[in-house]
Coordinates of C-alpha atoms and ligand atoms in Angstrom, one line a residue:
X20 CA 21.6 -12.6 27.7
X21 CA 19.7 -12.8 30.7
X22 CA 16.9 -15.5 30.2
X23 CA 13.1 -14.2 30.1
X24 CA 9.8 -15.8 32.6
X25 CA 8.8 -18.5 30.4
X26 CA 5.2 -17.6 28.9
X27 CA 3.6 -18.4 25.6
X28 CA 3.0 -14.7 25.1
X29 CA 6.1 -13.4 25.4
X30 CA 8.4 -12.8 22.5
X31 CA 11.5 -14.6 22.1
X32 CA 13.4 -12.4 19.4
X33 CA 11.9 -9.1 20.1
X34 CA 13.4 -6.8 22.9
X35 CA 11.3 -6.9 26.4
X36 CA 12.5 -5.5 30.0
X37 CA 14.3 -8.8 32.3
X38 CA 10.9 -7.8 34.6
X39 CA 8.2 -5.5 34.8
X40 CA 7.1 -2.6 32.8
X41 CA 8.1 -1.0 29.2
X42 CA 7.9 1.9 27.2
X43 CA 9.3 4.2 25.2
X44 CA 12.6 3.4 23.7
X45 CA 15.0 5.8 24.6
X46 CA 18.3 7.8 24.2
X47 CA 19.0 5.7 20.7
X48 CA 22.6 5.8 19.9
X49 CA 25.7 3.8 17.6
X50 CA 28.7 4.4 19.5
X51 CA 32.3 3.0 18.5
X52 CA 34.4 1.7 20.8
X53 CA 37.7 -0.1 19.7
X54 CA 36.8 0.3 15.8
X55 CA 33.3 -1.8 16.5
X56 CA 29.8 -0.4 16.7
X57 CA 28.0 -0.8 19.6
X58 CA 24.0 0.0 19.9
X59 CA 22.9 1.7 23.2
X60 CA 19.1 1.5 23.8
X61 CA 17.5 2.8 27.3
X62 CA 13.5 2.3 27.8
X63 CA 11.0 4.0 30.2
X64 CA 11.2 0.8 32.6
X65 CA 9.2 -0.2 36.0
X66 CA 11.2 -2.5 37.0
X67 CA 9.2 -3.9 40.4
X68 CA 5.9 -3.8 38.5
X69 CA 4.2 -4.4 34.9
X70 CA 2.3 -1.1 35.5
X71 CA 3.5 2.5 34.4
X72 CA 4.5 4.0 37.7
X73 CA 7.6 5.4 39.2
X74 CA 9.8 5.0 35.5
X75 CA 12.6 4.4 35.6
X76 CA 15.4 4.3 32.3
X77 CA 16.7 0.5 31.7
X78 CA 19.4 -0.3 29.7
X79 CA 20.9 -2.7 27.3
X80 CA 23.8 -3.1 24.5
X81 CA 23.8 -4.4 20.9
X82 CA 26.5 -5.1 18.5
X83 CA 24.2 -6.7 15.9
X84 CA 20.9 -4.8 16.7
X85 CA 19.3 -8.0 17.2
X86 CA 21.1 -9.8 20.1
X87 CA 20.8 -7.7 24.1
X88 CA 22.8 -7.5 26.7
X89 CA 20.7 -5.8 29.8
X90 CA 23.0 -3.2 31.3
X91 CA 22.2 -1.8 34.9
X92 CA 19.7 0.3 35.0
X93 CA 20.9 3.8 34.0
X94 CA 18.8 6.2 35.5
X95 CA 16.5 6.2 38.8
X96 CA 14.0 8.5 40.2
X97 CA 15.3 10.3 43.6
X98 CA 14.3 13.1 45.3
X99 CA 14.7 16.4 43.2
X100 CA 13.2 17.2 39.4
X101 CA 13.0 14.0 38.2
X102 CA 11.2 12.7 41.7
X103 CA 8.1 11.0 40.3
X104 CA 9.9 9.7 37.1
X105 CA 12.8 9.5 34.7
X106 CA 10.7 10.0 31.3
X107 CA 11.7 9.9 27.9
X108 CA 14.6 11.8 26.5
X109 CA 17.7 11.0 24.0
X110 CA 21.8 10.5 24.0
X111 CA 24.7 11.9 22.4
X112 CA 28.1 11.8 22.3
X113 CA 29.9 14.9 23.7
X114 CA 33.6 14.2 24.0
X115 CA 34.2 11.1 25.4
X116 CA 31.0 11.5 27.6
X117 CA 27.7 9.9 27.1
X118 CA 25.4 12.5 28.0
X119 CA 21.6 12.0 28.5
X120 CA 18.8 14.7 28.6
X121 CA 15.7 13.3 29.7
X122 CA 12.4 14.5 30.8
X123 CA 12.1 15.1 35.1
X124 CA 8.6 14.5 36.3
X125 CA 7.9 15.6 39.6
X126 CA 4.8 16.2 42.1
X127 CA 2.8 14.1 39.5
X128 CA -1.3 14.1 40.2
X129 CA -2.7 10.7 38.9
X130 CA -5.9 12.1 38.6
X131 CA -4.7 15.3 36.7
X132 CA -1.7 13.3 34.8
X133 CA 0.0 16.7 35.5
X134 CA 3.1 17.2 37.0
X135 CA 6.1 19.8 36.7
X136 CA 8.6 19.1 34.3
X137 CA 12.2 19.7 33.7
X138 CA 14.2 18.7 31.0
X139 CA 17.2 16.7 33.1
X140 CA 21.0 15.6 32.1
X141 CA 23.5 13.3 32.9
X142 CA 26.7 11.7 32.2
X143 CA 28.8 9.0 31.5
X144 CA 32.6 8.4 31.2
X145 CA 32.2 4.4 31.1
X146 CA 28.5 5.0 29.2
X147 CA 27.5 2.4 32.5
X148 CA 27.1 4.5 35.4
X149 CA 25.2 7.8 35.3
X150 CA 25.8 11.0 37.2
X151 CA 22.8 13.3 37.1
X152 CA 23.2 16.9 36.8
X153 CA 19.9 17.7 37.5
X154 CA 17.7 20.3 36.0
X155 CA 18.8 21.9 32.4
X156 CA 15.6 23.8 31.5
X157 CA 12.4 24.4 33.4
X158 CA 9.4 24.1 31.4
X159 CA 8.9 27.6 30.2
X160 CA 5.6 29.5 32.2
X161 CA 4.8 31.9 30.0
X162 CA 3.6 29.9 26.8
X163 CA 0.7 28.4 28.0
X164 CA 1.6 24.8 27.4
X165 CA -0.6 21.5 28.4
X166 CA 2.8 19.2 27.7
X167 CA 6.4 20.2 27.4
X168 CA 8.5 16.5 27.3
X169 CA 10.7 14.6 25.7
X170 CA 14.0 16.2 24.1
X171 CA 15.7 15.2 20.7
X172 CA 19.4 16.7 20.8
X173 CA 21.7 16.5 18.2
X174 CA 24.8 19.0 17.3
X175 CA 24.8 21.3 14.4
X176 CA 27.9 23.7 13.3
X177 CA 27.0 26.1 15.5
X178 CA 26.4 24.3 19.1
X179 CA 23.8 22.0 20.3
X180 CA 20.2 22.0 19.6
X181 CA 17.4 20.4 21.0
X182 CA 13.5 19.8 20.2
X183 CA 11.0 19.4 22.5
X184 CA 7.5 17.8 22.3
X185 CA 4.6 20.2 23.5
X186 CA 0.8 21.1 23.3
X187 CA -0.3 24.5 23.6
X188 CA -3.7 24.8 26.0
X189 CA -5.1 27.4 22.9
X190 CA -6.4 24.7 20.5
X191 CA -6.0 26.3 17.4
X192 CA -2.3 26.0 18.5
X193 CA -2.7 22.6 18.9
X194 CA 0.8 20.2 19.5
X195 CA 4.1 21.7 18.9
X196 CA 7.9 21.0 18.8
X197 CA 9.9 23.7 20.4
X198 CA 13.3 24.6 19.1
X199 CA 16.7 25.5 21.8
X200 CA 20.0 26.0 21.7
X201 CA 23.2 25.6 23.7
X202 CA 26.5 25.4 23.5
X203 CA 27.5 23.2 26.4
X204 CA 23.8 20.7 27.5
X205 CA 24.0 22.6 30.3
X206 CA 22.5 26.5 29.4
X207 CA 19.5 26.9 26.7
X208 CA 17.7 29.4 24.8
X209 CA 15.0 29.4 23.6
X210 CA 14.6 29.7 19.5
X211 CA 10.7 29.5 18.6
X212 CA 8.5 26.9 17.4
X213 CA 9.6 24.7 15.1
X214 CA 6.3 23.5 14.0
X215 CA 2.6 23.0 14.9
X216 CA -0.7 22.1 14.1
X217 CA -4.3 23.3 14.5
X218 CA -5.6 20.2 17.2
X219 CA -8.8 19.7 15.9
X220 CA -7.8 20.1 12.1
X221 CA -7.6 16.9 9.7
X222 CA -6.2 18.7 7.2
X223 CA -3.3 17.2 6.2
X224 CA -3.7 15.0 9.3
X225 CA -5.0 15.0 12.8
X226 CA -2.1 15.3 15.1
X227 CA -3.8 15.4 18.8
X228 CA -3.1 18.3 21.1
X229 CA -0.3 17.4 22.3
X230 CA 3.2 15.8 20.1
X231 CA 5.0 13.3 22.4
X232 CA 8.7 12.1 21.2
X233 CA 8.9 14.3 18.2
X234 CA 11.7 13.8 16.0
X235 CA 13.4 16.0 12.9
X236 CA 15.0 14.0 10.6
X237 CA 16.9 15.3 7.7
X238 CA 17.9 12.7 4.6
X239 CA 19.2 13.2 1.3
X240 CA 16.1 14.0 -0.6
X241 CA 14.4 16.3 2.2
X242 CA 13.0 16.1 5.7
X243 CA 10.7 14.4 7.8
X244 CA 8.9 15.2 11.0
X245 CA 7.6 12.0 13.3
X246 CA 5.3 12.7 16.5
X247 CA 3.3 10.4 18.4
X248 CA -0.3 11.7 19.1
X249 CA -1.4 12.5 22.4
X250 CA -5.2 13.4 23.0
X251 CA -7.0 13.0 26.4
X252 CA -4.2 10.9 28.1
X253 CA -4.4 8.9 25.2
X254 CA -1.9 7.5 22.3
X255 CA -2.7 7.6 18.9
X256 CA 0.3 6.1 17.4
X257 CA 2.5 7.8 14.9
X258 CA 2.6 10.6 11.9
X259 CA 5.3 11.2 10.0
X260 CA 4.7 14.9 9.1
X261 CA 6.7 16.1 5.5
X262 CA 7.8 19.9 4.6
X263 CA 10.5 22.1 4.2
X264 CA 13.1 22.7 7.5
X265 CA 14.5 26.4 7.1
X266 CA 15.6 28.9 9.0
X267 CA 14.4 26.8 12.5
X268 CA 11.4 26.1 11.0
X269 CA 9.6 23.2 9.8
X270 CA 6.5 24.3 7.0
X271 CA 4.3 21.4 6.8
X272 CA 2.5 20.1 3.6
X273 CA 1.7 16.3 4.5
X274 CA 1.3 14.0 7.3
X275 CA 0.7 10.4 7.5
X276 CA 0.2 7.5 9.8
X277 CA 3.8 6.0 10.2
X278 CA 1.9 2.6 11.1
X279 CA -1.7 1.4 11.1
X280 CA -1.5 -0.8 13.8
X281 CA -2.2 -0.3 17.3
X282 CA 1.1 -1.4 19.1
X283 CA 3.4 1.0 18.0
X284 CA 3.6 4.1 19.6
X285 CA 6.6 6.6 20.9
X286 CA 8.8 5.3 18.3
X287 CA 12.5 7.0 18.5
X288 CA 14.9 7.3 15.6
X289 CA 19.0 7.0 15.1
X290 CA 21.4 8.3 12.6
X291 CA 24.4 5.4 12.5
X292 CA 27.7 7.0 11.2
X293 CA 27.1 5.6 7.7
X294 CA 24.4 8.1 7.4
X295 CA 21.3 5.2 7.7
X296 CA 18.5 6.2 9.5
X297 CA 17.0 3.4 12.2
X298 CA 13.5 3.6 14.2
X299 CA 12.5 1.5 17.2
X300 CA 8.9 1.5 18.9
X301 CA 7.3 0.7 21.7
X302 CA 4.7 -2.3 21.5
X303 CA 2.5 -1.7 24.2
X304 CA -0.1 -4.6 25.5
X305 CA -3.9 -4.8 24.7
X306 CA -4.9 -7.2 26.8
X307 CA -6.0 -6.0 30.1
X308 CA -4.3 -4.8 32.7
X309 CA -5.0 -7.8 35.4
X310 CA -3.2 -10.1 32.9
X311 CA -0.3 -8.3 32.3
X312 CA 0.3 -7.8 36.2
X313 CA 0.0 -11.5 36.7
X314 CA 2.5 -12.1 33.5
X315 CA 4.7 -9.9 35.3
X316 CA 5.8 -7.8 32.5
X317 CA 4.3 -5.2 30.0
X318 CA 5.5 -3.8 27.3
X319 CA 7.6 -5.3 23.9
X320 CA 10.5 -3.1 21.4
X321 CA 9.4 -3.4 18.0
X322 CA 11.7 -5.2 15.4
X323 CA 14.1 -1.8 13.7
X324 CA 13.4 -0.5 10.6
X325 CA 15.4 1.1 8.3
X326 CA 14.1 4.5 7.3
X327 CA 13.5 6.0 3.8
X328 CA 11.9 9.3 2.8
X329 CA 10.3 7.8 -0.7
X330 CA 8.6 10.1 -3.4
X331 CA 5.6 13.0 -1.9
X332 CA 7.4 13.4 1.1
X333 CA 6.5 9.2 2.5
X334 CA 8.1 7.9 5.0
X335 CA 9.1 4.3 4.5
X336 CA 9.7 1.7 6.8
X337 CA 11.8 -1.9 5.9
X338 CA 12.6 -4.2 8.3
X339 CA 16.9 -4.0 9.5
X340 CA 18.8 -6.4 7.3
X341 CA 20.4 -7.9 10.3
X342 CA 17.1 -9.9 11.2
X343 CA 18.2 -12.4 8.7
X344 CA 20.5 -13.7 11.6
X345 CA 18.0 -14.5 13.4
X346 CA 16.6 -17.2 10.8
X347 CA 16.9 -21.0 11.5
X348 CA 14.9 -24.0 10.0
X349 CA 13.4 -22.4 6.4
X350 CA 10.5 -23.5 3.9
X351 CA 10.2 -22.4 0.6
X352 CA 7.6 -23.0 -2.1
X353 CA 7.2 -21.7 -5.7
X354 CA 4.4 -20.7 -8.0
X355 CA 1.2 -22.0 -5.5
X356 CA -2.0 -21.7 -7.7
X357 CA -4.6 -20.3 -5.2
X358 CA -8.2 -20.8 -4.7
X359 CA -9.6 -20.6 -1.3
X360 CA -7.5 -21.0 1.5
X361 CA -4.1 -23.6 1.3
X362 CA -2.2 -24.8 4.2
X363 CA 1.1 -24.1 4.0
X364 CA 2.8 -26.9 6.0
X365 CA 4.7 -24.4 8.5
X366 CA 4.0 -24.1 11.5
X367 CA 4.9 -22.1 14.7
X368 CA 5.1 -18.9 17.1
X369 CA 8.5 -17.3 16.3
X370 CA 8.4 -16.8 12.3
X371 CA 9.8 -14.5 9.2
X372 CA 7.5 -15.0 6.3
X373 CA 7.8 -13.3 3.1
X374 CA 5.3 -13.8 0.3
X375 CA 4.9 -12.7 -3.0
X376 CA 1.1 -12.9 -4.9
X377 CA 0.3 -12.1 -8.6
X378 CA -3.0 -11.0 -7.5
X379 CA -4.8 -12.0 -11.1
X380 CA -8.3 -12.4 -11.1
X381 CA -8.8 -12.4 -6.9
X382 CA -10.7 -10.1 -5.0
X383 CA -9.4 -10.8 -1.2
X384 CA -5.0 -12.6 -0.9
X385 CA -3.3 -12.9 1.9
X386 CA -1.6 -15.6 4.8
X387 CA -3.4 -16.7 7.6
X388 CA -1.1 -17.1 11.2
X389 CA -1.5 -18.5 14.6
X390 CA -4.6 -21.3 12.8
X391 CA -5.7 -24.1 14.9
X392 CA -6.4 -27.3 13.2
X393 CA -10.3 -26.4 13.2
X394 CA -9.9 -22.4 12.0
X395 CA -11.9 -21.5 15.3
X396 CA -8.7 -19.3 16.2
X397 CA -6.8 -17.3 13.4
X398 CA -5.4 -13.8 12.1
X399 CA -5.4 -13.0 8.8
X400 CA -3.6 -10.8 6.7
X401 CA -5.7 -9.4 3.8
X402 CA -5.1 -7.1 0.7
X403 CA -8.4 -6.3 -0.5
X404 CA -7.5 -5.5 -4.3
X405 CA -10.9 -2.9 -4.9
X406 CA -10.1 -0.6 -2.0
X407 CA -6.1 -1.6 -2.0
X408 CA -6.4 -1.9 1.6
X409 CA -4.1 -4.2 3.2
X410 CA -5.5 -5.4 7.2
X411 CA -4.7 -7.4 10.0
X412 CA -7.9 -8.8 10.8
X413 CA -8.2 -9.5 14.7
X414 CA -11.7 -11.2 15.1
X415 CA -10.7 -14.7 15.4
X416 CA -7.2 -14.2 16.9
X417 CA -7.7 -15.0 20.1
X418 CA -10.9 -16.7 21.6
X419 CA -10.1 -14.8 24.8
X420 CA -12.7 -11.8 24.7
X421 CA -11.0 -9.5 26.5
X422 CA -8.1 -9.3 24.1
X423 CA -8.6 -6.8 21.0
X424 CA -9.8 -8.3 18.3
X425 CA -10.7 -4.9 15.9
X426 CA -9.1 -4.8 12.5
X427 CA -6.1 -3.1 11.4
X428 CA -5.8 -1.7 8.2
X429 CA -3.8 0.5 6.0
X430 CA -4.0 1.8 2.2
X431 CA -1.4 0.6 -0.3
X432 CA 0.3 1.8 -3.3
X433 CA 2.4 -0.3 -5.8
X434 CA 2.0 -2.0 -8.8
X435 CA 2.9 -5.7 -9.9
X436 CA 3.0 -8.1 -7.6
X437 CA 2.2 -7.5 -4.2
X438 CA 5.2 -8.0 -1.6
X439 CA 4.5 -9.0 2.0
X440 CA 6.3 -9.6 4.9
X441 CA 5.7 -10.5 8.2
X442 CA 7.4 -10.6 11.3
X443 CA 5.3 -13.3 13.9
X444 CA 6.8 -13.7 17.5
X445 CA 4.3 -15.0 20.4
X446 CA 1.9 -12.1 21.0
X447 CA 3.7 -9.9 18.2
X448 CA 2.9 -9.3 14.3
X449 CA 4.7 -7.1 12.3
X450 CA 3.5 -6.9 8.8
X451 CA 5.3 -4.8 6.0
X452 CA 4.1 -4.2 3.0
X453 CA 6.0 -1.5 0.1
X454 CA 7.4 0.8 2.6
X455 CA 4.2 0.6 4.9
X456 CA 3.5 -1.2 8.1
X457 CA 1.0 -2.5 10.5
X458 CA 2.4 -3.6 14.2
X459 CA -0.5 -5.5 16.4
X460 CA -0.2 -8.0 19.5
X461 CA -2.7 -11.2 19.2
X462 CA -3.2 -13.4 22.1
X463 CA -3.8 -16.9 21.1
X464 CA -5.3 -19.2 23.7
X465 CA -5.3 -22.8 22.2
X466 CA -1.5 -24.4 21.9
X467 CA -2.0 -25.7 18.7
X468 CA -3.3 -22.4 17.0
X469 CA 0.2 -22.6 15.0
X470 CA -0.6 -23.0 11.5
X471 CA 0.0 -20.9 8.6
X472 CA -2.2 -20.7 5.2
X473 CA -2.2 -18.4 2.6
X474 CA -5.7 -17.5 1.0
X475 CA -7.4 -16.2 -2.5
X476 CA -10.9 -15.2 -2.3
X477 CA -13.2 -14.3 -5.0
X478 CA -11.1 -15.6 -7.8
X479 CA -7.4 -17.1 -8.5
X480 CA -4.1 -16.0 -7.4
X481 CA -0.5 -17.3 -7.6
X482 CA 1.6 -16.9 -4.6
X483 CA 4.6 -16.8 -6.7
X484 CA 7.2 -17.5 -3.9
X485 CA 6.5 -18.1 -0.2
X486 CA 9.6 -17.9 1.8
X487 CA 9.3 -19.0 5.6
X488 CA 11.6 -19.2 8.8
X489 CA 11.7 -20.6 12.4
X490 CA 13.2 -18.0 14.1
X491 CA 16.0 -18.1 16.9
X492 CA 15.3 -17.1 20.7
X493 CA 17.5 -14.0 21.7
X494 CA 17.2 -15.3 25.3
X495 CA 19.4 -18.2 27.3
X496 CA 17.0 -20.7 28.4
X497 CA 16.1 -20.3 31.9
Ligands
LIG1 C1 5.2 8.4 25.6 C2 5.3 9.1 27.0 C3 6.3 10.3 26.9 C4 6.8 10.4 28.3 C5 6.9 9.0 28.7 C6 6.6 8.7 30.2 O1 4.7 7.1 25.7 O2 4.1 9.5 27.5 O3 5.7 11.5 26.4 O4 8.0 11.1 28.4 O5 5.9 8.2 27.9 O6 6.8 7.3 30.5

């Protein structure tokens, strides 16, 4: 694996572009070749710049969805529909072809953010070197549409179908996934809309006004409907929306925020032969833009998750099983009484922890990361048991002020003991707590802000086991 610019914010086990910029994952896919699975992940890439601009689609291969190999870069804007930018899209399989359908930008306005947009493919034999095919679909003109991107394709009995992310200008028609079909990626009709939501309405959840990377996924117990929010050329991260899927159409009765945190955003999901359902998201930066250009790169993948559609329709999120590969050096303790705040005697930037408290009589438990000696830099992850909120709590992570440094925080239901686990590496912390999650980037300044602590405020706790682990670079050394 190709080796990364050395810098104490950039993650050494979680995915990030050889240079330059990153978003979106893209075109998610489990292939087999020779009996063995092989992961294909492609990203919205800059690769001469850590700014969005001019995207290209990078490329990489997995067999362990933890380990990269960085691929050629797959697809390049060049004069025609996708002119200003290869923007997200998805991959499948047909015959022996890998065939991607992505999103052509062209004659973008900066100052608009508008541009046209056609829904692109091409093709692979080798699933190395693309051909493009150019323009599939035109964005449609007569439905009034502020957005029309990024295509989800998958094959049902009856020929292809694709879903596309959209926003109609009408408000009260708010952001919308529409349906096609085709029977060859090359030639589509138009079915309806599959689903959409009222732009200003809360109720079950506010979805923005326009749905970027939406994704349909069926599982054994029902159906659920991810979108990342788009307001104002704005993000808002992720809602996983639940309902019925019939007849081309999704009804729905819930909605949720897939994660609380504020680095994770466009996520993408992949069915693997043995029916498991895996999502990836894109991490992106909040420190300012200056520093990322001097860094020289932008933009991290977030660990995968497994996916689970739990009871009233939740979405639920666990970190892949094959992270454990990634594990060196461990510490373990058992049954910690707590009172106050406890160092824990590990230390470092790459980490797994996971901790289990019998809350008893506390009020505030949680771990403390990234601590320097004199606690003037520190995040900590807090349950608070009266509103059963569980936060990542910024204000002392970094004593850079231009780095965020609001809270993160995210309601919880369980009962027992509560179950955390957290995922540290350089400017990345993934926290997962009974199905939920919270994804932030913290930008420590001081080198020795490495500690870890775990904490019970406002009474006695137990941490019942602790369970901690240096983790493994996926990089060679340069
Ligand atoms: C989501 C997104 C997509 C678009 C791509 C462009 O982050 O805005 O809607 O296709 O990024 O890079």
């Amino acid at each position: 694996m190709v080796a990364r610019s050395p810098d104490p914010d950039r993650p050494q086990y979680h995915f990030t572009a050889p240079t330059g910029w990153l978003n979106d994952p893209n075109g998610l896919i489990a292939l087999e070749r020779n009996g063995k699975l092989e992961y294909h992940m492609f990203y919205q890439h800059n690769p001469s710049k850590a700014q969005w601009n001019n995207i290209h689609w990078g490329h990489a291969v997995s067999t362990n969805l933890v380990d990269w190999q960085d691929l050629p870069i797959a697809l390049a804007p060049e004069a025609g529909p996708d002119e200003s930018g290869c923007w997200s899209g998805y991959a499948v399989m047909d015959g022996q072809k890998l065939s991607l359908i992505y999103t052509g930008s062209r004659n973008y306005d900066p100052v608009t953010d508008f541009s046209d947009i056609s829904i692109c493919l091409a093709e692979s034999e080798d699933w190395l070197h693309f051909t493009k095919h150019g323009c599939v679909l035109e964005s449609p003109k007569d439905l009034d549409l502020i957005g029309f991107r990024d295509p989800i394709v998958w094959r049902e009995s009856d020929g292809w179908r694709m879903n596309i992310g959209a926003g109609f200008r009408d408000p009260k028609r708010g952001g919308a996934v529409l349906s096609y079909t085709s029977s060859d990626l090359k030639h589509w009709t138009y079915l309806g809309v599959l689903a959409s939501h009222d732009a200003k309405s809360h109720d079950p959840i506010w979805t923005g006004s326009v749905w970027e990377c939406p994704q349909l996924m069926c599982f054994e117990n029902g159906h659920a409907l991810t979108i990342s929010r788009w307001f104002e050329r704005r993000g808002y991260g992720v809602v996983a929306l639940s309902g019925i899927y019939k007849a081309e159409h999704f009804e729905i009765s819930g909605g949720h925020e897939l994660d609380a945190g504020d680095a994770f955003y466009a996520a993408q999901s992949f069915q693997e032969p043995n029916g498991r359902w895996m999502m990836i998201g894109w991490m992106p930066e909040t420190r300012p833009i200056p520093r990322q250009l001097e860094a020289g790169w932008s933009g991290v993948m977030s660990l995968p998750r497994v996916l689970h559609l739990g009871k009233n329709g939740l979405l639920e999120q666990t970190p892949a099983p094959e992270l454990e590969i990634l594990r060196g050096q461990g510490w373990k303790q058992h049954n910690l009484l707590l009172e106050g705040r406890k160092a824990l005697d590990v230390f470092g930037t790459a980490l797994e922890i996971r901790a289990v408290f019998n809350l008893m009589n506390a009020l505030r438990v949680g771990l403390i990361v990234r601590a320097s000696p004199d606690g003037l830099e520190e995040t900590r992850i807090v349950y608070d048991v009266l509103s059963r909120q569980l936060s990542i709590n910024r204000s002392d992570s970094s004593l850079n002020p231009e780095t965020a440094h609001d809270q993160k925080s995210i309601k919880l239901d369980f009962t027992g003991s509560l179950e955390l686990r957290l995922f540290l590496d350089a400017s990345t912390l993934e926290v997962f707590a009974h199905g939920r999650s919270i994804s932030t980037r913290i930008y420590p300044c001081r080198s020795d802000s490495l500690g870890v602590l775990a904490l019970a405020e406002g009474g006695q706790a137990v941490l019942e086991s602790f369970e901690a682990w240096q983790m493994r670079s996926i990089w060679e050394k340069s």
